[in-house]
Coordinates of C-alpha atoms and ligand atoms in Angstrom, one line a residue:
M1 CA -0.5 0.1 -9.9
Q2 CA 1.5 0.2 -6.7
D3 CA 4.3 -2.4 -6.4
F4 CA 4.2 -3.9 -3.0
E5 CA 6.6 -6.7 -3.8
H6 CA 9.8 -5.2 -4.9
E7 CA 12.1 -2.7 -3.2
I8 CA 11.9 0.7 -4.7
N9 CA 14.2 3.7 -4.5
V10 CA 13.0 7.2 -3.7
R11 CA 14.8 10.5 -3.6
G12 CA 13.8 13.9 -2.6
W13 CA 13.9 16.6 0.1
V14 CA 13.0 16.2 3.8
R15 CA 9.9 18.2 4.7
T16 CA 9.7 17.1 8.3
K17 CA 11.1 14.5 10.5
R18 CA 9.7 13.2 13.8
G19 CA 10.3 10.1 15.8
S20 CA 9.6 8.0 18.8
K21 CA 11.8 5.6 20.6
N22 CA 11.9 2.8 18.0
V23 CA 10.9 4.5 14.8
A24 CA 11.4 7.7 12.9
F25 CA 9.0 9.2 10.3
I26 CA 10.3 11.3 7.5
A27 CA 7.9 13.2 5.2
L28 CA 9.7 13.2 1.8
N29 CA 8.8 15.4 -1.2
D30 CA 10.3 15.4 -4.7
G31 CA 8.1 18.1 -6.2
S32 CA 6.0 15.7 -8.4
T33 CA 2.9 16.2 -6.2
L34 CA 1.8 18.1 -3.1
K35 CA 1.6 14.8 -1.2
N36 CA 4.7 13.8 0.8
L37 CA 5.7 10.2 1.0
Q38 CA 6.1 9.0 4.6
L39 CA 9.3 7.0 5.2
V40 CA 9.1 4.7 8.2
V41 CA 12.6 4.1 9.6
D42 CA 13.1 1.3 12.1
L43 CA 15.7 2.4 14.5
E44 CA 16.8 -1.1 15.1
K45 CA 17.8 -1.4 11.5
I46 CA 19.2 2.1 10.9
A47 CA 21.4 3.9 13.3
E48 CA 20.1 7.1 14.8
T49 CA 23.4 8.8 14.1
E50 CA 22.7 8.4 10.4
L51 CA 19.3 9.9 10.7
A52 CA 20.5 12.8 12.8
L53 CA 21.6 14.8 9.8
M54 CA 18.4 14.4 7.9
H55 CA 16.9 17.7 8.8
T56 CA 14.2 19.7 7.0
G57 CA 15.6 20.6 3.6
A58 CA 18.2 17.8 3.4
S59 CA 18.2 15.7 0.3
I60 CA 18.1 11.9 0.8
S61 CA 17.8 8.7 -1.1
A62 CA 16.0 5.7 0.5
N63 CA 15.3 2.1 -0.5
G64 CA 12.5 0.1 0.9
L65 CA 9.1 -1.7 0.4
L66 CA 5.9 0.2 -0.1
I67 CA 3.4 -0.9 2.4
P68 CA -0.3 0.0 3.1
S69 CA -0.2 2.7 5.8
A70 CA -1.8 2.3 9.2
G71 CA -1.6 6.0 9.9
S72 CA -4.1 8.5 8.7
G73 CA -3.2 11.0 6.0
Q74 CA -1.7 8.6 3.5
S75 CA -2.7 5.2 2.0
V76 CA 0.9 3.9 1.6
E77 CA 4.2 4.5 3.2
L78 CA 7.8 3.3 2.6
S79 CA 9.2 0.8 5.0
V80 CA 12.9 1.8 4.8
S81 CA 15.6 -0.8 4.5
S82 CA 18.5 1.6 3.7
I83 CA 18.8 5.4 3.6
E84 CA 21.5 7.8 2.5
L85 CA 22.1 11.4 3.0
L86 CA 22.8 13.2 -0.3
G87 CA 23.0 16.8 0.8
A88 CA 22.9 18.1 4.3
C89 CA 21.0 21.1 5.3
D90 CA 22.0 23.2 8.3
P91 CA 18.8 23.8 10.3
D92 CA 20.2 27.0 11.8
E93 CA 20.7 28.5 8.4
Y94 CA 17.9 27.1 6.3
P95 CA 15.3 29.8 5.9
L96 CA 12.3 27.5 5.2
Q97 CA 11.2 26.1 8.5
P98 CA 8.2 23.7 8.6
K99 CA 5.8 26.6 9.4
K100 CA 3.9 29.2 7.4
H101 CA 6.0 31.9 5.8
S102 CA 4.6 35.1 4.3
L103 CA 4.6 35.4 0.5
E104 CA 6.7 38.6 0.8
F105 CA 9.4 36.7 2.8
L106 CA 9.4 33.9 0.2
R107 CA 9.9 36.4 -2.7
E108 CA 13.2 37.2 -1.1
K109 CA 14.0 33.5 -1.1
A110 CA 12.9 32.8 -4.6
H111 CA 15.8 30.4 -5.0
L112 CA 14.2 28.1 -2.5
R113 CA 10.5 28.9 -2.7
F114 CA 9.9 26.1 -5.2
R115 CA 10.1 23.8 -2.2
T116 CA 7.0 25.2 -0.5
N117 CA 3.6 23.7 -1.1
T118 CA 2.3 27.0 -2.6
F119 CA 5.0 27.4 -5.1
S120 CA 5.3 23.8 -6.1
A121 CA 1.5 23.9 -6.7
V122 CA 1.8 27.2 -8.7
S123 CA 4.7 25.7 -10.7
R124 CA 2.9 22.6 -11.6
L125 CA -0.2 24.6 -12.7
R126 CA 2.0 26.9 -14.7
H127 CA 3.4 23.9 -16.6
A128 CA 0.0 22.5 -17.2
M129 CA -1.3 25.8 -18.5
I130 CA 1.7 26.1 -20.9
F131 CA 1.0 22.6 -22.2
G132 CA -2.7 23.4 -22.4
V133 CA -2.0 26.5 -24.5
H134 CA 0.0 24.5 -27.1
K135 CA -2.6 21.7 -27.1
F136 CA -5.4 24.1 -27.6
F137 CA -3.8 25.6 -30.7
N138 CA -2.3 22.5 -32.1
D139 CA -5.7 20.7 -31.9
R140 CA -7.2 23.6 -33.9
G141 CA -4.6 23.6 -36.7
F142 CA -2.6 26.7 -35.6
Y143 CA 1.2 26.9 -36.1
N144 CA 3.5 28.2 -33.4
V145 CA 5.7 30.9 -34.6
H146 CA 8.8 32.2 -32.7
S147 CA 8.7 36.0 -33.0
P148 CA 12.0 37.8 -32.3
I149 CA 13.0 38.9 -28.8
I150 CA 15.3 41.6 -30.1
T151 CA 13.6 44.0 -32.4
A152 CA 14.0 47.5 -33.9
S153 CA 10.3 48.3 -33.9
D154 CA 7.8 49.3 -31.1
A155 CA 4.8 47.1 -31.8
E156 CA 2.5 49.0 -29.4
G157 CA 3.9 52.4 -30.3
A158 CA 3.9 53.2 -26.5
G159 CA 7.6 53.7 -26.2
E160 CA 8.0 51.5 -23.1
M161 CA 11.0 49.6 -24.3
F162 CA 14.2 48.3 -22.9
Q163 CA 17.1 49.1 -25.1
V164 CA 19.5 46.5 -26.3
S165 CA 23.0 47.7 -27.1
T166 CA 26.7 46.8 -27.0
L167 CA 27.8 50.4 -26.9
H168 CA 29.7 51.4 -23.7
F169 CA 27.5 53.7 -21.7
D170 CA 30.5 55.6 -20.3
N171 CA 31.8 56.4 -23.8
L172 CA 28.9 56.7 -26.3
P173 CA 29.8 57.5 -29.9
K174 CA 28.2 60.7 -31.1
T175 CA 27.1 62.0 -34.5
E176 CA 28.0 65.4 -35.7
E177 CA 24.7 66.7 -34.3
G178 CA 25.7 65.4 -30.9
K179 CA 23.2 62.5 -30.8
I180 CA 24.2 58.9 -30.0
D181 CA 25.5 57.2 -33.2
Y182 CA 23.7 53.9 -33.3
K183 CA 25.4 53.2 -36.6
Q184 CA 28.2 52.0 -34.5
D185 CA 26.0 49.8 -32.4
F186 CA 25.8 46.0 -32.8
F187 CA 22.8 46.1 -35.3
G188 CA 23.8 49.4 -36.9
K189 CA 20.7 50.9 -35.4
S190 CA 18.9 51.3 -32.1
A191 CA 17.3 48.0 -30.9
N192 CA 15.0 46.9 -28.1
L193 CA 13.5 44.0 -26.3
T194 CA 10.1 43.3 -27.9
V195 CA 6.9 44.4 -26.2
S196 CA 4.8 42.0 -28.4
G197 CA 5.2 39.4 -31.1
Q198 CA 2.1 40.6 -32.9
L199 CA 3.6 42.4 -35.9
E200 CA 5.7 39.3 -36.8
A201 CA 2.7 37.0 -36.1
E202 CA 0.7 39.0 -38.6
L203 CA 3.3 38.4 -41.3
A204 CA 3.1 34.7 -40.6
A205 CA -0.7 34.6 -40.5
L206 CA -0.8 36.2 -43.9
A207 CA 0.7 33.0 -45.3
L208 CA 0.0 30.2 -42.7
S209 CA -3.5 31.5 -41.9
K210 CA -3.6 30.4 -38.2
V211 CA -0.6 31.1 -36.0
Y212 CA 0.3 31.9 -32.5
T213 CA 3.3 33.1 -30.6
F214 CA 4.0 32.3 -26.9
G215 CA 7.1 34.1 -25.8
P216 CA 8.6 36.5 -23.3
T217 CA 7.7 40.2 -23.7
F218 CA 9.3 43.2 -22.0
R219 CA 7.8 46.5 -20.9
A220 CA 9.8 49.3 -19.2
E221 CA 6.6 50.8 -17.7
N222 CA 7.2 51.9 -14.2
S223 CA 4.1 50.3 -12.8
N224 CA 4.7 48.8 -9.4
T225 CA 1.3 47.0 -9.1
S226 CA 0.3 43.4 -8.4
R227 CA -0.7 43.0 -12.0
H228 CA 2.4 44.3 -13.9
L229 CA 5.8 42.7 -14.6
A230 CA 8.7 44.1 -16.6
E231 CA 9.1 40.7 -18.2
F232 CA 6.1 38.6 -18.8
W233 CA 4.9 35.9 -21.2
M234 CA 2.3 36.5 -23.8
I235 CA 0.2 34.2 -26.0
E236 CA -0.7 35.9 -29.3
P237 CA -2.8 34.2 -31.8
E238 CA -3.3 35.8 -35.2
V239 CA -5.8 34.5 -37.7
A240 CA -6.2 35.5 -41.4
F241 CA -9.8 36.0 -42.5
N242 CA -11.1 36.5 -38.9
D243 CA -13.0 39.5 -38.0
I244 CA -13.5 40.9 -34.5
F245 CA -16.4 38.5 -33.8
D246 CA -14.4 35.5 -34.6
N247 CA -11.6 37.0 -32.5
M248 CA -14.0 37.3 -29.5
D249 CA -15.1 33.7 -30.0
L250 CA -11.5 32.5 -30.1
A251 CA -10.6 34.4 -27.0
E252 CA -13.6 33.1 -25.0
D253 CA -13.0 29.5 -26.2
M254 CA -9.4 29.6 -25.4
L255 CA -9.9 31.0 -21.8
K256 CA -12.6 28.4 -21.1
Y257 CA -10.5 25.6 -22.5
L258 CA -7.5 26.6 -20.4
I259 CA -9.6 26.8 -17.2
Q260 CA -11.2 23.4 -17.9
Y261 CA -7.7 22.1 -18.6
A262 CA -6.6 23.2 -15.1
L263 CA -9.6 21.7 -13.5
D264 CA -9.1 18.4 -15.3
N265 CA -5.4 18.1 -14.7
C266 CA -4.5 19.9 -11.5
A267 CA -7.3 19.0 -9.1
D268 CA -5.1 18.4 -6.0
D269 CA -3.1 21.6 -6.5
L270 CA -6.3 23.7 -7.1
E271 CA -7.8 22.3 -4.0
F272 CA -4.8 23.2 -2.0
L273 CA -4.7 26.7 -3.5
S274 CA -8.4 27.1 -2.7
K275 CA -7.7 26.4 0.9
R276 CA -4.8 28.8 0.9
L277 CA -7.0 31.6 -0.4
E278 CA -9.7 30.9 2.1
E279 CA -7.1 31.0 4.9
E280 CA -5.6 34.2 3.5
E281 CA -9.0 35.9 3.4
K282 CA -10.3 34.6 6.7
N283 CA -10.1 38.0 8.3
K284 CA -11.7 39.9 5.4
K285 CA -15.3 41.0 5.6
A286 CA -17.8 38.8 3.9
D287 CA -18.4 41.2 1.0
E288 CA -14.6 41.6 0.4
K289 CA -13.9 37.9 0.1
S290 CA -13.4 36.4 -3.3
M291 CA -15.5 33.5 -4.5
E292 CA -14.1 30.1 -3.6
L293 CA -11.5 29.3 -6.2
I294 CA -12.9 26.2 -7.8
S295 CA -16.5 27.6 -7.9
K296 CA -15.1 30.7 -9.5
L297 CA -13.4 28.7 -12.2
K298 CA -16.5 26.7 -12.9
F299 CA -18.6 29.9 -12.9
V300 CA -16.5 31.3 -15.7
L301 CA -17.0 28.1 -17.7
E302 CA -20.8 28.1 -17.3
N303 CA -21.4 31.7 -18.3
S304 CA -21.1 33.5 -21.6
F305 CA -18.9 36.5 -21.4
E306 CA -20.8 39.8 -21.7
R307 CA -20.0 41.6 -24.9
I308 CA -20.5 45.4 -25.0
S309 CA -19.0 48.4 -26.7
Y310 CA -16.8 51.0 -25.0
T311 CA -19.6 53.5 -25.6
E312 CA -22.1 51.4 -23.6
A313 CA -19.5 50.8 -20.9
I314 CA -19.0 54.6 -20.5
D315 CA -22.7 55.1 -20.1
I316 CA -22.9 52.4 -17.4
L317 CA -19.9 53.8 -15.6
K318 CA -21.0 57.5 -15.9
N319 CA -24.4 56.8 -14.6
S320 CA -23.3 54.4 -11.8
N321 CA -23.8 55.4 -8.2
H322 CA -20.2 54.6 -7.7
N323 CA -19.3 57.4 -10.1
K324 CA -21.9 59.9 -8.8
K325 CA -20.7 59.3 -5.2
G326 CA -17.2 60.0 -6.3
K327 CA -15.9 56.6 -5.4
F328 CA -13.7 56.3 -8.5
A329 CA -10.2 57.7 -8.1
Y330 CA -10.6 58.7 -11.8
P331 CA -14.2 59.9 -12.2
I332 CA -15.8 59.1 -15.6
E333 CA -16.9 62.4 -17.1
A334 CA -16.9 62.0 -20.8
W335 CA -16.6 59.7 -23.7
G336 CA -13.0 59.2 -24.7
A337 CA -11.6 58.6 -21.2
D338 CA -9.2 55.7 -20.9
L339 CA -10.5 53.1 -18.6
Q340 CA -8.5 52.4 -15.4
S341 CA -8.4 49.1 -13.7
E342 CA -11.0 50.3 -11.2
H343 CA -13.5 50.9 -14.0
E344 CA -12.8 47.6 -15.6
R345 CA -13.3 45.8 -12.3
F346 CA -16.5 47.7 -11.5
L347 CA -18.0 46.5 -14.8
V348 CA -17.0 42.9 -14.2
E349 CA -17.3 42.5 -10.4
K350 CA -20.2 44.9 -9.5
H351 CA -22.2 45.5 -12.7
F352 CA -22.2 42.3 -14.8
K353 CA -20.7 40.0 -12.3
K354 CA -19.0 37.9 -15.0
P355 CA -16.2 38.3 -17.6
V356 CA -16.8 41.2 -20.0
I357 CA -15.5 41.8 -23.5
L358 CA -15.3 45.5 -24.4
T359 CA -15.1 46.5 -28.0
D360 CA -14.9 49.5 -30.3
Y361 CA -12.7 51.9 -28.2
P362 CA -11.9 55.4 -29.2
K363 CA -9.0 55.3 -31.7
E364 CA -7.0 57.9 -29.7
I365 CA -6.5 55.4 -26.8
K366 CA -5.6 52.4 -28.9
S367 CA -2.7 51.3 -31.1
F368 CA -2.1 52.3 -34.7
Y369 CA -2.7 48.9 -36.2
M370 CA -6.3 48.5 -35.2
K371 CA -9.0 48.4 -37.8
Q372 CA -10.8 51.7 -38.1
N373 CA -14.6 51.7 -37.8
E374 CA -16.8 53.6 -40.3
D375 CA -17.7 56.2 -37.6
G376 CA -14.2 57.6 -37.9
R377 CA -13.7 57.8 -34.2
T378 CA -13.5 54.2 -32.9
V379 CA -11.4 51.1 -33.7
R380 CA -12.3 47.4 -33.7
A381 CA -10.5 46.7 -30.5
M382 CA -11.4 44.2 -27.9
D383 CA -10.3 43.8 -24.3
V384 CA -11.4 40.9 -22.2
L385 CA -11.9 41.8 -18.5
F386 CA -11.8 39.3 -15.7
P387 CA -12.9 39.4 -12.1
G388 CA -10.1 40.2 -9.7
I389 CA -7.8 40.9 -12.6
G390 CA -9.2 43.6 -14.9
E391 CA -7.7 43.3 -18.4
I392 CA -6.5 39.8 -19.2
I393 CA -6.6 40.0 -23.0
G394 CA -6.1 42.9 -25.4
G395 CA -6.6 42.5 -29.1
S396 CA -8.3 43.7 -32.3
Q397 CA -9.2 43.2 -35.9
R398 CA -6.3 44.7 -37.8
E399 CA -6.3 47.5 -40.4
E400 CA -5.7 45.6 -43.6
I401 CA -6.2 48.6 -46.0
Y402 CA -2.9 50.1 -47.0
D403 CA -3.9 53.7 -47.2
K404 CA -5.8 53.7 -44.0
L405 CA -3.0 52.1 -42.1
H406 CA -0.4 54.3 -43.6
N407 CA -2.3 57.4 -42.7
R408 CA -2.9 56.3 -39.2
M409 CA 0.8 55.5 -38.7
E410 CA 1.7 59.0 -39.9
E411 CA -0.9 60.6 -37.6
M412 CA 0.5 58.6 -34.7
H413 CA 4.1 59.3 -35.5
I414 CA 4.9 55.7 -36.1
P415 CA 8.1 55.5 -38.2
V416 CA 6.6 54.5 -41.6
E417 CA 10.0 54.0 -43.4
S418 CA 11.4 51.5 -40.9
M419 CA 8.2 49.5 -40.9
W420 CA 8.0 49.1 -44.6
W421 CA 7.8 45.4 -44.2
Y422 CA 4.7 45.6 -42.1
L423 CA 3.0 47.9 -44.6
E424 CA 4.0 45.8 -47.6
T425 CA 1.8 42.9 -46.4
R426 CA -1.1 45.3 -47.1
K427 CA 0.1 45.7 -50.7
F428 CA 0.6 42.0 -51.5
G429 CA -2.6 40.0 -51.0
T430 CA -3.9 41.7 -47.9
V431 CA -6.9 40.1 -46.1
P432 CA -8.9 40.9 -43.1
H433 CA -7.3 39.4 -40.0
A434 CA -7.5 39.6 -36.2
G435 CA -5.6 38.5 -33.1
F436 CA -5.1 39.2 -29.5
G437 CA -2.6 38.9 -26.6
L438 CA -3.2 37.0 -23.4
G439 CA -1.0 37.9 -20.5
F440 CA 0.0 34.5 -19.3
E441 CA 0.7 35.6 -15.7
R442 CA -2.6 37.4 -15.5
L443 CA -4.2 34.0 -16.5
M444 CA -2.1 32.3 -13.8
L445 CA -3.3 34.9 -11.2
F446 CA -6.9 34.0 -12.1
V447 CA -6.4 30.2 -12.1
T448 CA -4.3 30.0 -8.9
G449 CA -6.2 32.6 -6.9
M450 CA -2.8 34.2 -6.0
G451 CA -3.1 37.9 -5.4
N452 CA 0.3 39.2 -6.7
I453 CA 1.8 38.6 -10.1
R454 CA 5.2 38.2 -8.5
D455 CA 4.0 34.9 -7.1
V456 CA 3.0 33.2 -10.3
I457 CA 6.3 33.5 -12.2
P458 CA 9.4 31.9 -10.8
F459 CA 11.7 35.0 -10.9
P460 CA 9.7 38.2 -11.3
R461 CA 11.3 41.2 -12.9
T462 CA 9.8 44.5 -11.6
P463 CA 11.1 48.0 -11.1
L464 CA 14.2 47.9 -8.8
N465 CA 14.0 44.1 -8.6
C466 CA 16.3 41.8 -10.7
E467 CA 17.6 39.4 -8.1
F468 CA 18.1 35.7 -9.0
Ligands
4AD501 O1 -3.0 44.9 -24.4 P1 -1.6 44.6 -24.7 O2 -0.6 45.7 -24.6 O3 -1.7 44.1 -26.2 C1 -0.7 43.8 -27.0 O4 0.5 43.7 -26.7 C2 -1.1 43.3 -28.4 N1 0.0 43.4 -29.3 C3 -1.7 41.9 -28.4 C4 -2.2 41.4 -29.7 O5 -3.2 41.9 -30.2 N2 -1.5 40.5 -30.3 O6 -1.1 43.3 -23.9 C5 -1.8 42.1 -24.0 C6 -2.0 41.5 -22.6 C7 -2.8 42.4 -21.6 O7 -4.1 42.2 -21.8 C8 -2.3 41.8 -20.3 O8 -2.9 40.6 -20.0 C9 -0.8 41.5 -20.6 O9 -0.7 41.4 -22.0 N3 0.1 42.5 -20.1 C10 0.9 42.4 -19.0 N4 1.0 41.4 -18.1 C11 1.9 41.6 -17.1 N5 2.6 42.7 -17.0 C12 2.5 43.7 -17.8 N6 3.3 44.8 -17.7 C13 1.6 43.6 -18.9 N7 1.3 44.4 -19.9 C14 0.3 43.7 -20.6
MG502 MG1 -4.1 46.4 -23.5

C-alpha cells in the first residue's frame, strides 16, 4: 500500500537530473529495484544553488509526499519538500555517465559497477539464487555443512591448488635433502585452499544422510576463459543411500527449482536482462543469436534432460558431420577422449537441443572417488551440460567399497596415508552414496544471460587479476 498522506524520507544515489524553469526532476535509485523514483523539486521551494551539486552519482536524502505521477514511465513520484546532499560527486571525475558503458570498462570499475542497471540486476538475482539454494535444500530435509576452506588434501586429485603458508618466500626453511621443510610451516605440513568441499561433505552425509555445502572454492588452473574463475562458489549436495539415478533426479530437480525461483522472484530484473541480451546480440546473424532469455529458462523447465552414457555421446560425436568435416578443434577419434567444451555444446545445442546428462565416463579421465562400474573401464560419473555453458554440474556415485577405493587411490597416486580419515568411513558402516557440485557462477551465467563469468560475481579472481 502506498502512503499518500504522510511525508516520507528517501535516500539513494542520483541517476539523472533534468530540469525546466520552475521544476527539476531527479531520478533516484537505492538499489532495491531497477526502477528509479522520480523526485519532483519545485524551484520556488528549493533553491537552485542547493540542487546544483546533485549530479549523477551524488547521494541525497529527500522528504516529501508521494503523489500519483502525471508523467509516463512511473505511477508515483515524490513531491519534494526538503532535500539534502549527503555526498557530492564530481561529474568531471565520475566514471559512470548516464550512458551505456561496455562490460569490459565496467570490470575495471568493479567498485562502482553495482550502481549500473545491469549489475544491480545481476546482484539481486545472485542473492535470490543463493536464498533459493538454501530453501530448496532446507525444504527437503538437507543440512548445510561448512566444509573447511584451508585443507591439506586435494579433493579432485588434479593438483590445481593455491598454497597457504606463513613461511617467508625469500627465506624458505629446507630439509636435509634440500626440500622445503613444511614441518616449520603454520600447520606443520603443506596446506592449500580447497578445490571442493566434497570429501568433508561425504563424512557428514555418512551420519546426517542428506547434506550440502555452499562455499567458496579455489582453482589455480590457468584457464582464461569466459567460464572459469580462480575463486568460485560451489553447491555440493551429498546423500547417503543415493545411487547415480537418484543423483541425476536431484540435480535436475534442483536446477529446475532454481530457475523457477528466479522467474517467480526476479521478473523485473529478468525482463531487463532479456532486453540487454537482445540489444547485445542485435548485430549477430539469426542462427548465432541465443534464445530469448525468459523463453530459454521456461524451455529448460518444460523439458526433461536427455540422459545418455559417455559411450553413446562419443558415437554421436564421432559420426557427426561436424566431426567428419573437421569442425572440432579437437576431433573425436576414439573412445576415451576427454570431452572439450565444444563437444559438450555440440551435444546440447546442435544435437539434442536441450540439457544433457552424460554418465559413465572412462575412469582414466575422472576422479579417484567415483564408483567403479562392473565393466572395469568406466565410473559412475555424471556431468550435466547446459546450452551456452557446457558443464554446469559434475558429480558421481561414490566408491563405497574399501578395497576398490584403496586400490584406485594407489593407482592414481593419491596419498593414501594422509587421507586415512576418508578411507575409514568405508570401514565403519559404509553405504552407497552420491553427490555433485554445481558451479554457482555457471548457473548465474545461464539465468542472467550474461556472456562472461567475470560479470556474474562481484569481484572476479582470474589469472593476473586480483584488483578490488
Ligand atoms: O566437476 P568439478 O570439478 O566437480 C567437483 O569438484 C566435485 N568434487 C563435485 C562433487 O561431486 N561434489 O566441479 C563442479 C562444478 C563444475 O561442473 C562447474 O560448474 C564448476 O564446478 N567449476 C567452475 N566454475 C567456475 N570456474 C572454475 N574454474 C570451475 N571449475 C569447476
Ligand atoms: Mg567436472
